[in-house]
Amino acid sequence: MKHEHVMRGIFWSGLAAALWGVSGTIMQFVAKNEAVPTNWFISVRTLFAGILLLGIGYIHVGKRIFDVFKNKESIIRLFVYAIFGLAVNMSTFYVSIQTGNAASATILQYLAPIFIVVYGVIFLRKKPMLVDIVSFLIALAGVFLAITKGNFHSLSIPMISVVFGLLSAVSAAIYYSVPKKLMEDNSPFVVLGWGTLIAGLGFNLYHPFWVDAPKITPGIVFGIGGVILIGTIFAFSAVLYSLKFAPSEVSSIVDAVEPVVTFILSIIFLGLKIDMIEVLGSALIIVAIYILQKSHQKRAKLD
């Protein structure tokens, strides 16, 4: 593969990660500065993002957007992805931000690959490699430093934010793993579109977006619009475009851009104050996930 193609792929993948970082920061503004309730925000975000994504999918494949419903296995996989992946991830991540901050929520969600490995060890009886154990211990140390600043007796964010952040990581593991088979036969925009729309319809059955809506302000409009466009449409488009130039294992190297961008923007625009111990903890988590991903990519090539 030509070097310039690889570099172009890394650029677009890095741009996607940066856009997700921007989206997380915007989400904190919506959650805390505008005090938008979780149920209403998720209902609006998922419904309208799902409609937009399906519209893009229709432009790409036309009536084949319905092929994802062609058999029972695909339908079950799609609903598991929509409910336990997308719906749970979006809601838990938002609550983690609302009760804590975007930087901590992002770094906790970044632990998703650890939970994918844990799932394989517990339920698929996969024997863990030494690098899995080492990565887990490094990540554990990083989480401890990031959320306690090295002090056993205090947390830098509320416990509820930690719990929901870890739940967002678990659901992100489902979000990453479950739809892979669906995307082999269907456009990724179609899979993400249906998944998001199904999640949106489910949220709106529980809490319709027209019920108990907050007072709509320019900040809310631009905030939700930014999360939908920047964090969903633009970011996902950049990821797909990056795969035209470089394989996913090359592009995944720049995943760490997201938490870094979120930290920087939170410090500049949201007044986040962090110390060197928190920075060290976050860096350890990023290093642990990088080591884990690289080792599994090498093993996949050998298999």
PDB file of C-alpha atoms in Angstrom:
ATOM      1  CA  MET A   1       0.000   0.000   0.000  1.00  0.00           C
ATOM      2  CA  LYS A   2       1.377   3.409  -0.985  1.00  0.00           C
ATOM      3  CA  HIS A   3       2.690   5.522   1.843  1.00  0.00           C
ATOM      4  CA  GLU A   4       0.610   8.544   0.797  1.00  0.00           C
ATOM      5  CA  HIS A   5      -2.550   6.433   0.869  1.00  0.00           C
ATOM      6  CA  VAL A   6      -1.776   5.209   4.377  1.00  0.00           C
ATOM      7  CA  MET A   7      -1.112   8.750   5.551  1.00  0.00           C
ATOM      8  CA  ARG A   8      -4.369   9.933   3.980  1.00  0.00           C
ATOM      9  CA  GLY A   9      -6.232   7.136   5.767  1.00  0.00           C
ATOM     10  CA  ILE A  10      -4.622   8.083   9.076  1.00  0.00           C
ATOM     11  CA  PHE A  11      -5.566  11.725   8.493  1.00  0.00           C
ATOM     12  CA  TRP A  12      -9.258  10.963   7.902  1.00  0.00           C
ATOM     13  CA  SER A  13      -9.412   8.503  10.790  1.00  0.00           C
ATOM     14  CA  GLY A  14      -7.736  11.068  13.037  1.00  0.00           C
ATOM     15  CA  LEU A  15     -10.236  13.675  11.858  1.00  0.00           C
ATOM     16  CA  ALA A  16     -13.112  11.356  12.814  1.00  0.00           C
ATOM     17  CA  ALA A  17     -11.638  10.819  16.284  1.00  0.00           C
ATOM     18  CA  ALA A  18     -11.161  14.592  16.653  1.00  0.00           C
ATOM     19  CA  LEU A  19     -14.779  15.194  15.622  1.00  0.00           C
ATOM     20  CA  TRP A  20     -15.956  12.740  18.290  1.00  0.00           C
ATOM     21  CA  GLY A  21     -13.823  14.651  20.771  1.00  0.00           C
ATOM     22  CA  VAL A  22     -15.496  17.908  19.701  1.00  0.00           C
ATOM     23  CA  SER A  23     -18.907  16.229  19.978  1.00  0.00           C
ATOM     24  CA  GLY A  24     -18.189  15.089  23.545  1.00  0.00           C
ATOM     25  CA  THR A  25     -17.291  18.635  24.531  1.00  0.00           C
ATOM     26  CA  ILE A  26     -20.461  20.001  22.923  1.00  0.00           C
ATOM     27  CA  MET A  27     -22.426  17.342  24.775  1.00  0.00           C
ATOM     28  CA  GLN A  28     -21.076  18.590  28.097  1.00  0.00           C
ATOM     29  CA  PHE A  29     -22.206  22.107  27.166  1.00  0.00           C
ATOM     30  CA  VAL A  30     -25.704  20.773  26.393  1.00  0.00           C
ATOM     31  CA  ALA A  31     -25.839  18.592  29.515  1.00  0.00           C
ATOM     32  CA  LYS A  32     -24.472  21.056  32.068  1.00  0.00           C
ATOM     33  CA  ASN A  33     -24.635  24.612  30.735  1.00  0.00           C
ATOM     34  CA  GLU A  34     -28.048  24.173  29.093  1.00  0.00           C
ATOM     35  CA  ALA A  35     -29.196  21.508  31.610  1.00  0.00           C
ATOM     36  CA  VAL A  36     -30.990  19.469  28.933  1.00  0.00           C
ATOM     37  CA  PRO A  37     -32.668  16.378  30.505  1.00  0.00           C
ATOM     38  CA  THR A  38     -31.235  13.008  29.488  1.00  0.00           C
ATOM     39  CA  ASN A  39     -34.477  11.453  28.201  1.00  0.00           C
ATOM     40  CA  TRP A  40     -35.380  14.409  26.005  1.00  0.00           C
ATOM     41  CA  PHE A  41     -31.864  14.813  24.594  1.00  0.00           C
ATOM     42  CA  ILE A  42     -31.487  11.122  23.712  1.00  0.00           C
ATOM     43  CA  SER A  43     -34.967  10.981  22.154  1.00  0.00           C
ATOM     44  CA  VAL A  44     -34.199  13.939  19.895  1.00  0.00           C
ATOM     45  CA  ARG A  45     -30.645  12.930  19.040  1.00  0.00           C
ATOM     46  CA  THR A  46     -31.341   9.315  18.126  1.00  0.00           C
ATOM     47  CA  LEU A  47     -34.541   9.968  16.174  1.00  0.00           C
ATOM     48  CA  PHE A  48     -33.196  12.728  13.942  1.00  0.00           C
ATOM     49  CA  ALA A  49     -29.741  11.207  13.541  1.00  0.00           C
ATOM     50  CA  GLY A  50     -31.368   7.908  12.498  1.00  0.00           C
ATOM     51  CA  ILE A  51     -33.505   9.632   9.878  1.00  0.00           C
ATOM     52  CA  LEU A  52     -30.506  11.517   8.452  1.00  0.00           C
ATOM     53  CA  LEU A  53     -28.305   8.406   8.364  1.00  0.00           C
ATOM     54  CA  LEU A  54     -30.968   6.338   6.631  1.00  0.00           C
ATOM     55  CA  GLY A  55     -31.392   9.146   4.120  1.00  0.00           C
ATOM     56  CA  ILE A  56     -27.669   8.962   3.342  1.00  0.00           C
ATOM     57  CA  GLY A  57     -27.938   5.169   3.153  1.00  0.00           C
ATOM     58  CA  TYR A  58     -30.806   5.455   0.670  1.00  0.00           C
ATOM     59  CA  ILE A  59     -28.699   7.744  -1.534  1.00  0.00           C
ATOM     60  CA  HIS A  60     -25.975   5.068  -1.505  1.00  0.00           C
ATOM     61  CA  VAL A  61     -27.981   1.863  -2.011  1.00  0.00           C
ATOM     62  CA  GLY A  62     -31.606   2.819  -2.744  1.00  0.00           C
ATOM     63  CA  LYS A  63     -34.256   0.302  -1.748  1.00  0.00           C
ATOM     64  CA  ARG A  64     -31.579  -2.090  -0.542  1.00  0.00           C
ATOM     65  CA  ILE A  65     -31.727  -0.269   2.797  1.00  0.00           C
ATOM     66  CA  PHE A  66     -34.344  -2.916   3.698  1.00  0.00           C
ATOM     67  CA  ASP A  67     -31.997  -5.861   2.984  1.00  0.00           C
ATOM     68  CA  VAL A  68     -30.875  -5.791   6.612  1.00  0.00           C
ATOM     69  CA  PHE A  69     -34.271  -7.290   7.507  1.00  0.00           C
ATOM     70  CA  LYS A  70     -33.884 -10.224   5.102  1.00  0.00           C
ATOM     71  CA  ASN A  71     -33.579 -12.944   7.764  1.00  0.00           C
ATOM     72  CA  LYS A  72     -34.239 -13.573  11.442  1.00  0.00           C
ATOM     73  CA  GLU A  73     -30.558 -13.604  12.443  1.00  0.00           C
ATOM     74  CA  SER A  74     -29.950 -10.162  10.911  1.00  0.00           C
ATOM     75  CA  ILE A  75     -33.038  -8.722  12.581  1.00  0.00           C
ATOM     76  CA  ILE A  76     -32.037 -10.048  16.018  1.00  0.00           C
ATOM     77  CA  ARG A  77     -28.474  -8.773  15.575  1.00  0.00           C
ATOM     78  CA  LEU A  78     -29.768  -5.357  14.487  1.00  0.00           C
ATOM     79  CA  PHE A  79     -32.058  -5.012  17.513  1.00  0.00           C
ATOM     80  CA  VAL A  80     -29.323  -6.139  19.939  1.00  0.00           C
ATOM     81  CA  TYR A  81     -27.035  -3.545  18.361  1.00  0.00           C
ATOM     82  CA  ALA A  82     -29.724  -0.838  18.532  1.00  0.00           C
ATOM     83  CA  ILE A  83     -30.871  -1.480  22.110  1.00  0.00           C
ATOM     84  CA  PHE A  84     -27.885  -2.835  24.047  1.00  0.00           C
ATOM     85  CA  GLY A  85     -25.254  -1.063  21.956  1.00  0.00           C
ATOM     86  CA  LEU A  86     -26.455   2.283  20.656  1.00  0.00           C
ATOM     87  CA  ALA A  87     -29.313   3.109  23.034  1.00  0.00           C
ATOM     88  CA  VAL A  88     -27.482   2.100  26.200  1.00  0.00           C
ATOM     89  CA  ASN A  89     -24.222   3.682  25.062  1.00  0.00           C
ATOM     90  CA  MET A  90     -25.720   7.050  24.154  1.00  0.00           C
ATOM     91  CA  SER A  91     -27.709   7.330  27.373  1.00  0.00           C
ATOM     92  CA  THR A  92     -24.999   6.131  29.784  1.00  0.00           C
ATOM     93  CA  PHE A  93     -22.344   8.308  28.132  1.00  0.00           C
ATOM     94  CA  TYR A  94     -24.599  11.358  28.405  1.00  0.00           C
ATOM     95  CA  VAL A  95     -25.364  10.692  32.085  1.00  0.00           C
ATOM     96  CA  SER A  96     -21.655  10.200  32.788  1.00  0.00           C
ATOM     97  CA  ILE A  97     -20.971  13.615  31.229  1.00  0.00           C
ATOM     98  CA  GLN A  98     -23.913  15.258  32.978  1.00  0.00           C
ATOM     99  CA  THR A  99     -22.873  14.006  36.425  1.00  0.00           C
ATOM    100  CA  GLY A 100     -19.130  14.368  35.820  1.00  0.00           C
ATOM    101  CA  ASN A 101     -17.434  15.837  32.759  1.00  0.00           C
ATOM    102  CA  ALA A 102     -16.787  15.014  29.109  1.00  0.00           C
ATOM    103  CA  ALA A 103     -13.073  14.307  29.562  1.00  0.00           C
ATOM    104  CA  SER A 104     -13.586  11.654  32.271  1.00  0.00           C
ATOM    105  CA  ALA A 105     -16.577  10.102  30.466  1.00  0.00           C
ATOM    106  CA  THR A 106     -14.567   9.831  27.250  1.00  0.00           C
ATOM    107  CA  ILE A 107     -11.557   8.213  28.886  1.00  0.00           C
ATOM    108  CA  LEU A 108     -13.790   5.698  30.704  1.00  0.00           C
ATOM    109  CA  GLN A 109     -15.623   4.812  27.483  1.00  0.00           C
ATOM    110  CA  TYR A 110     -12.213   4.358  25.852  1.00  0.00           C
ATOM    111  CA  LEU A 111     -11.896   1.158  27.947  1.00  0.00           C
ATOM    112  CA  ALA A 112     -14.314  -0.666  25.604  1.00  0.00           C
ATOM    113  CA  PRO A 113     -11.611  -2.941  24.056  1.00  0.00           C
ATOM    114  CA  ILE A 114     -10.775  -4.206  27.550  1.00  0.00           C
ATOM    115  CA  PHE A 115     -14.386  -5.359  27.981  1.00  0.00           C
ATOM    116  CA  ILE A 116     -14.322  -7.040  24.560  1.00  0.00           C
ATOM    117  CA  VAL A 117     -11.350  -9.113  25.732  1.00  0.00           C
ATOM    118  CA  VAL A 118     -13.007  -9.838  29.095  1.00  0.00           C
ATOM    119  CA  TYR A 119     -16.140 -11.035  27.263  1.00  0.00           C
ATOM    120  CA  GLY A 120     -14.030 -13.387  25.146  1.00  0.00           C
ATOM    121  CA  VAL A 121     -12.300 -14.820  28.212  1.00  0.00           C
ATOM    122  CA  ILE A 122     -15.494 -15.348  30.252  1.00  0.00           C
ATOM    123  CA  PHE A 123     -18.082 -16.368  27.657  1.00  0.00           C
ATOM    124  CA  LEU A 124     -16.049 -17.654  24.693  1.00  0.00           C
ATOM    125  CA  ARG A 125     -13.441 -19.448  26.843  1.00  0.00           C
ATOM    126  CA  LYS A 126     -10.596 -17.686  25.052  1.00  0.00           C
ATOM    127  CA  LYS A 127      -7.303 -18.014  26.856  1.00  0.00           C
ATOM    128  CA  PRO A 128      -6.004 -14.530  27.659  1.00  0.00           C
ATOM    129  CA  MET A 129      -2.577 -13.624  26.305  1.00  0.00           C
ATOM    130  CA  LEU A 130       0.062 -12.135  28.571  1.00  0.00           C
ATOM    131  CA  VAL A 131      -0.417  -8.805  26.798  1.00  0.00           C
ATOM    132  CA  ASP A 132      -4.137  -8.893  27.704  1.00  0.00           C
ATOM    133  CA  ILE A 133      -3.310  -9.189  31.401  1.00  0.00           C
ATOM    134  CA  VAL A 134      -0.609  -6.520  31.225  1.00  0.00           C
ATOM    135  CA  SER A 135      -2.912  -4.140  29.330  1.00  0.00           C
ATOM    136  CA  PHE A 136      -5.710  -4.736  31.832  1.00  0.00           C
ATOM    137  CA  LEU A 137      -3.427  -3.954  34.789  1.00  0.00           C
ATOM    138  CA  ILE A 138      -2.052  -0.813  33.119  1.00  0.00           C
ATOM    139  CA  ALA A 139      -5.591   0.357  32.305  1.00  0.00           C
ATOM    140  CA  LEU A 140      -6.716  -0.397  35.886  1.00  0.00           C
ATOM    141  CA  ALA A 141      -3.865   1.697  37.257  1.00  0.00           C
ATOM    142  CA  GLY A 142      -4.767   4.448  34.798  1.00  0.00           C
ATOM    143  CA  VAL A 143      -8.419   4.477  35.849  1.00  0.00           C
ATOM    144  CA  PHE A 144      -7.412   4.633  39.508  1.00  0.00           C
ATOM    145  CA  LEU A 145      -5.143   7.629  38.917  1.00  0.00           C
ATOM    146  CA  ALA A 146      -7.601   9.377  36.593  1.00  0.00           C
ATOM    147  CA  ILE A 147     -10.592   9.221  38.940  1.00  0.00           C
ATOM    148  CA  THR A 148      -8.875   9.500  42.332  1.00  0.00           C
ATOM    149  CA  LYS A 149      -5.806  11.675  41.599  1.00  0.00           C
ATOM    150  CA  GLY A 150      -3.888   8.994  43.498  1.00  0.00           C
ATOM    151  CA  ASN A 151      -5.939   9.375  46.694  1.00  0.00           C
ATOM    152  CA  PHE A 152      -7.872   6.271  47.829  1.00  0.00           C
ATOM    153  CA  HIS A 153     -10.218   8.405  49.929  1.00  0.00           C
ATOM    154  CA  SER A 154     -11.627  10.730  47.261  1.00  0.00           C
ATOM    155  CA  LEU A 155     -12.859  10.788  43.670  1.00  0.00           C
ATOM    156  CA  SER A 156     -12.271  13.552  41.149  1.00  0.00           C
ATOM    157  CA  ILE A 157     -15.757  12.864  39.740  1.00  0.00           C
ATOM    158  CA  PRO A 158     -18.900  11.477  41.455  1.00  0.00           C
ATOM    159  CA  MET A 159     -19.209   7.696  41.718  1.00  0.00           C
ATOM    160  CA  ILE A 160     -22.382   7.759  39.609  1.00  0.00           C
ATOM    161  CA  SER A 161     -20.356   9.288  36.768  1.00  0.00           C
ATOM    162  CA  VAL A 162     -17.750   6.523  37.097  1.00  0.00           C
ATOM    163  CA  VAL A 163     -20.433   3.805  37.053  1.00  0.00           C
ATOM    164  CA  PHE A 164     -22.208   5.202  34.004  1.00  0.00           C
ATOM    165  CA  GLY A 165     -18.872   5.802  32.281  1.00  0.00           C
ATOM    166  CA  LEU A 166     -17.957   2.136  32.741  1.00  0.00           C
ATOM    167  CA  LEU A 167     -21.429   1.102  31.542  1.00  0.00           C
ATOM    168  CA  SER A 168     -20.862   3.220  28.440  1.00  0.00           C
ATOM    169  CA  ALA A 169     -17.621   1.286  27.856  1.00  0.00           C
ATOM    170  CA  VAL A 170     -19.442  -2.053  28.170  1.00  0.00           C
ATOM    171  CA  SER A 171     -22.159  -0.927  25.750  1.00  0.00           C
ATOM    172  CA  ALA A 172     -19.491   0.478  23.403  1.00  0.00           C
ATOM    173  CA  ALA A 173     -17.955  -3.007  23.314  1.00  0.00           C
ATOM    174  CA  ILE A 174     -21.349  -4.294  22.101  1.00  0.00           C
ATOM    175  CA  TYR A 175     -21.616  -1.324  19.723  1.00  0.00           C
ATOM    176  CA  TYR A 176     -18.265  -2.233  18.123  1.00  0.00           C
ATOM    177  CA  SER A 177     -18.684  -6.021  18.021  1.00  0.00           C
ATOM    178  CA  VAL A 178     -22.296  -6.884  17.214  1.00  0.00           C
ATOM    179  CA  PRO A 179     -22.813  -5.082  13.860  1.00  0.00           C
ATOM    180  CA  LYS A 180     -19.631  -6.348  12.146  1.00  0.00           C
ATOM    181  CA  LYS A 181     -21.424  -9.216  10.426  1.00  0.00           C
ATOM    182  CA  LEU A 182     -24.282  -6.937   9.359  1.00  0.00           C
ATOM    183  CA  MET A 183     -21.806  -4.536   7.741  1.00  0.00           C
ATOM    184  CA  GLU A 184     -20.353  -7.328   5.611  1.00  0.00           C
ATOM    185  CA  ASP A 185     -23.555  -7.391   3.529  1.00  0.00           C
ATOM    186  CA  ASN A 186     -24.990  -3.911   4.113  1.00  0.00           C
ATOM    187  CA  SER A 187     -23.848  -0.301   3.891  1.00  0.00           C
ATOM    188  CA  PRO A 188     -22.482   0.877   7.266  1.00  0.00           C
ATOM    189  CA  PHE A 189     -24.686   3.963   6.929  1.00  0.00           C
ATOM    190  CA  VAL A 190     -27.727   1.690   6.615  1.00  0.00           C
ATOM    191  CA  VAL A 191     -26.778  -0.411   9.659  1.00  0.00           C
ATOM    192  CA  LEU A 192     -26.005   2.631  11.794  1.00  0.00           C
ATOM    193  CA  GLY A 193     -29.097   4.413  10.451  1.00  0.00           C
ATOM    194  CA  TRP A 194     -31.524   1.602  11.282  1.00  0.00           C
ATOM    195  CA  GLY A 195     -29.832   0.990  14.629  1.00  0.00           C
ATOM    196  CA  THR A 196     -30.064   4.660  15.588  1.00  0.00           C
ATOM    197  CA  LEU A 197     -33.648   4.984  14.328  1.00  0.00           C
ATOM    198  CA  ILE A 198     -34.781   1.872  16.231  1.00  0.00           C
ATOM    199  CA  ALA A 199     -33.123   3.260  19.361  1.00  0.00           C
ATOM    200  CA  GLY A 200     -34.804   6.615  18.685  1.00  0.00           C
ATOM    201  CA  LEU A 201     -38.255   5.091  18.280  1.00  0.00           C
ATOM    202  CA  GLY A 202     -37.742   3.133  21.498  1.00  0.00           C
ATOM    203  CA  PHE A 203     -36.706   6.245  23.424  1.00  0.00           C
ATOM    204  CA  ASN A 204     -39.653   8.185  22.010  1.00  0.00           C
ATOM    205  CA  LEU A 205     -42.107   5.488  23.057  1.00  0.00           C
ATOM    206  CA  TYR A 206     -40.776   5.950  26.591  1.00  0.00           C
ATOM    207  CA  HIS A 207     -40.395   9.729  26.417  1.00  0.00           C
ATOM    208  CA  PRO A 208     -41.692  11.467  23.248  1.00  0.00           C
ATOM    209  CA  PHE A 209     -39.524  14.453  22.340  1.00  0.00           C
ATOM    210  CA  TRP A 210     -42.533  16.775  22.354  1.00  0.00           C
ATOM    211  CA  VAL A 211     -43.325  15.979  26.011  1.00  0.00           C
ATOM    212  CA  ASP A 212     -41.715  18.062  28.786  1.00  0.00           C
ATOM    213  CA  ALA A 213     -39.363  19.655  26.291  1.00  0.00           C
ATOM    214  CA  PRO A 214     -36.978  22.232  27.761  1.00  0.00           C
ATOM    215  CA  LYS A 215     -37.194  25.840  26.683  1.00  0.00           C
ATOM    216  CA  ILE A 216     -35.542  25.846  23.284  1.00  0.00           C
ATOM    217  CA  THR A 217     -32.608  28.232  23.159  1.00  0.00           C
ATOM    218  CA  PRO A 218     -30.035  28.889  20.407  1.00  0.00           C
ATOM    219  CA  GLY A 219     -27.506  27.018  22.557  1.00  0.00           C
ATOM    220  CA  ILE A 220     -29.686  23.896  22.636  1.00  0.00           C
ATOM    221  CA  VAL A 221     -30.383  24.048  18.889  1.00  0.00           C
ATOM    222  CA  PHE A 222     -26.733  24.477  17.942  1.00  0.00           C
ATOM    223  CA  GLY A 223     -25.614  22.003  20.598  1.00  0.00           C
ATOM    224  CA  ILE A 224     -27.883  19.149  19.520  1.00  0.00           C
ATOM    225  CA  GLY A 225     -27.305  19.969  15.861  1.00  0.00           C
ATOM    226  CA  GLY A 226     -23.558  19.865  16.478  1.00  0.00           C
ATOM    227  CA  VAL A 227     -23.725  16.498  18.239  1.00  0.00           C
ATOM    228  CA  ILE A 228     -25.836  15.002  15.425  1.00  0.00           C
ATOM    229  CA  LEU A 229     -23.854  16.453  12.527  1.00  0.00           C
ATOM    230  CA  ILE A 230     -20.310  16.545  13.942  1.00  0.00           C
ATOM    231  CA  GLY A 231     -20.412  13.514  16.236  1.00  0.00           C
ATOM    232  CA  THR A 232     -22.525  11.249  14.037  1.00  0.00           C
ATOM    233  CA  ILE A 233     -22.780  12.206  10.360  1.00  0.00           C
ATOM    234  CA  PHE A 234     -19.396  13.873   9.750  1.00  0.00           C
ATOM    235  CA  ALA A 235     -17.348  11.646  12.064  1.00  0.00           C
ATOM    236  CA  PHE A 236     -18.775   8.395  10.728  1.00  0.00           C
ATOM    237  CA  SER A 237     -18.360   9.592   7.129  1.00  0.00           C
ATOM    238  CA  ALA A 238     -14.694  10.388   7.839  1.00  0.00           C
ATOM    239  CA  VAL A 239     -14.143   6.894   9.271  1.00  0.00           C
ATOM    240  CA  LEU A 240     -15.629   5.223   6.196  1.00  0.00           C
ATOM    241  CA  TYR A 241     -13.639   7.474   3.878  1.00  0.00           C
ATOM    242  CA  SER A 242     -10.426   6.658   5.739  1.00  0.00           C
ATOM    243  CA  LEU A 243     -10.894   2.946   4.992  1.00  0.00           C
ATOM    244  CA  LYS A 244     -10.547   3.683   1.271  1.00  0.00           C
ATOM    245  CA  PHE A 245      -6.912   4.600   1.839  1.00  0.00           C
ATOM    246  CA  ALA A 246      -5.720   2.517   4.774  1.00  0.00           C
ATOM    247  CA  PRO A 247      -6.876  -0.672   6.543  1.00  0.00           C
ATOM    248  CA  SER A 248      -8.709  -0.355   9.829  1.00  0.00           C
ATOM    249  CA  GLU A 249      -5.733  -1.561  11.859  1.00  0.00           C
ATOM    250  CA  VAL A 250      -3.659   1.357  10.536  1.00  0.00           C
ATOM    251  CA  SER A 251      -6.405   3.913  11.119  1.00  0.00           C
ATOM    252  CA  SER A 252      -7.128   2.643  14.632  1.00  0.00           C
ATOM    253  CA  ILE A 253      -3.715   3.875  15.775  1.00  0.00           C
ATOM    254  CA  VAL A 254      -5.124   7.411  15.964  1.00  0.00           C
ATOM    255  CA  ASP A 255      -8.138   6.501  18.127  1.00  0.00           C
ATOM    256  CA  ALA A 256      -6.393   8.217  21.033  1.00  0.00           C
ATOM    257  CA  VAL A 257      -7.019  11.561  19.336  1.00  0.00           C
ATOM    258  CA  GLU A 258     -10.591  11.598  20.709  1.00  0.00           C
ATOM    259  CA  PRO A 259      -9.836  11.755  24.458  1.00  0.00           C
ATOM    260  CA  VAL A 260      -6.925  14.137  23.847  1.00  0.00           C
ATOM    261  CA  VAL A 261      -9.135  16.545  21.878  1.00  0.00           C
ATOM    262  CA  THR A 262     -11.869  16.295  24.519  1.00  0.00           C
ATOM    263  CA  PHE A 263      -9.383  17.122  27.283  1.00  0.00           C
ATOM    264  CA  ILE A 264      -7.943  20.102  25.409  1.00  0.00           C
ATOM    265  CA  LEU A 265     -11.337  21.575  24.455  1.00  0.00           C
ATOM    266  CA  SER A 266     -12.715  21.000  27.956  1.00  0.00           C
ATOM    267  CA  ILE A 267      -9.776  22.895  29.447  1.00  0.00           C
ATOM    268  CA  ILE A 268     -10.060  25.774  26.957  1.00  0.00           C
ATOM    269  CA  PHE A 269     -13.840  26.205  26.699  1.00  0.00           C
ATOM    270  CA  LEU A 270     -15.351  24.523  29.764  1.00  0.00           C
ATOM    271  CA  GLY A 271     -12.850  25.484  32.428  1.00  0.00           C
ATOM    272  CA  LEU A 272     -11.799  21.911  33.234  1.00  0.00           C
ATOM    273  CA  LYS A 273      -8.984  21.787  35.775  1.00  0.00           C
ATOM    274  CA  ILE A 274      -6.773  18.710  35.827  1.00  0.00           C
ATOM    275  CA  ASP A 275      -3.477  17.879  37.483  1.00  0.00           C
ATOM    276  CA  MET A 276      -0.532  15.807  36.286  1.00  0.00           C
ATOM    277  CA  ILE A 277      -1.726  12.656  38.080  1.00  0.00           C
ATOM    278  CA  GLU A 278      -4.993  12.700  36.100  1.00  0.00           C
ATOM    279  CA  VAL A 279      -3.028  13.283  32.905  1.00  0.00           C
ATOM    280  CA  LEU A 280      -0.758  10.348  33.771  1.00  0.00           C
ATOM    281  CA  GLY A 281      -3.769   8.111  34.475  1.00  0.00           C
ATOM    282  CA  SER A 282      -5.424   9.027  31.175  1.00  0.00           C
ATOM    283  CA  ALA A 283      -2.139   8.465  29.329  1.00  0.00           C
ATOM    284  CA  LEU A 284      -1.788   5.001  30.898  1.00  0.00           C
ATOM    285  CA  ILE A 285      -5.296   4.066  29.696  1.00  0.00           C
ATOM    286  CA  ILE A 286      -4.520   5.248  26.164  1.00  0.00           C
ATOM    287  CA  VAL A 287      -1.223   3.308  26.134  1.00  0.00           C
ATOM    288  CA  ALA A 288      -2.922   0.159  27.494  1.00  0.00           C
ATOM    289  CA  ILE A 289      -5.613   0.209  24.809  1.00  0.00           C
ATOM    290  CA  TYR A 290      -3.046   0.895  22.089  1.00  0.00           C
ATOM    291  CA  ILE A 291      -0.935  -2.100  23.198  1.00  0.00           C
ATOM    292  CA  LEU A 292      -4.040  -4.289  23.387  1.00  0.00           C
ATOM    293  CA  GLN A 293      -5.300  -3.320  19.922  1.00  0.00           C
ATOM    294  CA  LYS A 294      -1.925  -3.744  18.256  1.00  0.00           C
ATOM    295  CA  SER A 295      -1.349  -7.188  19.760  1.00  0.00           C
ATOM    296  CA  HIS A 296      -4.777  -8.441  18.689  1.00  0.00           C
ATOM    297  CA  GLN A 297      -4.335  -7.031  15.191  1.00  0.00           C
ATOM    298  CA  LYS A 298      -1.071  -8.970  14.875  1.00  0.00           C
ATOM    299  CA  ARG A 299      -2.740 -12.151  16.155  1.00  0.00           C
ATOM    300  CA  ALA A 300      -5.625 -11.716  13.693  1.00  0.00           C
ATOM    301  CA  LYS A 301      -3.131 -11.486  10.812  1.00  0.00           C
ATOM    302  CA  LEU A 302      -1.420 -14.682  11.960  1.00  0.00           C
ATOM    303  CA  ASP A 303      -4.785 -16.485  12.232  1.00  0.00           C
TER     304      ASP A 303
END
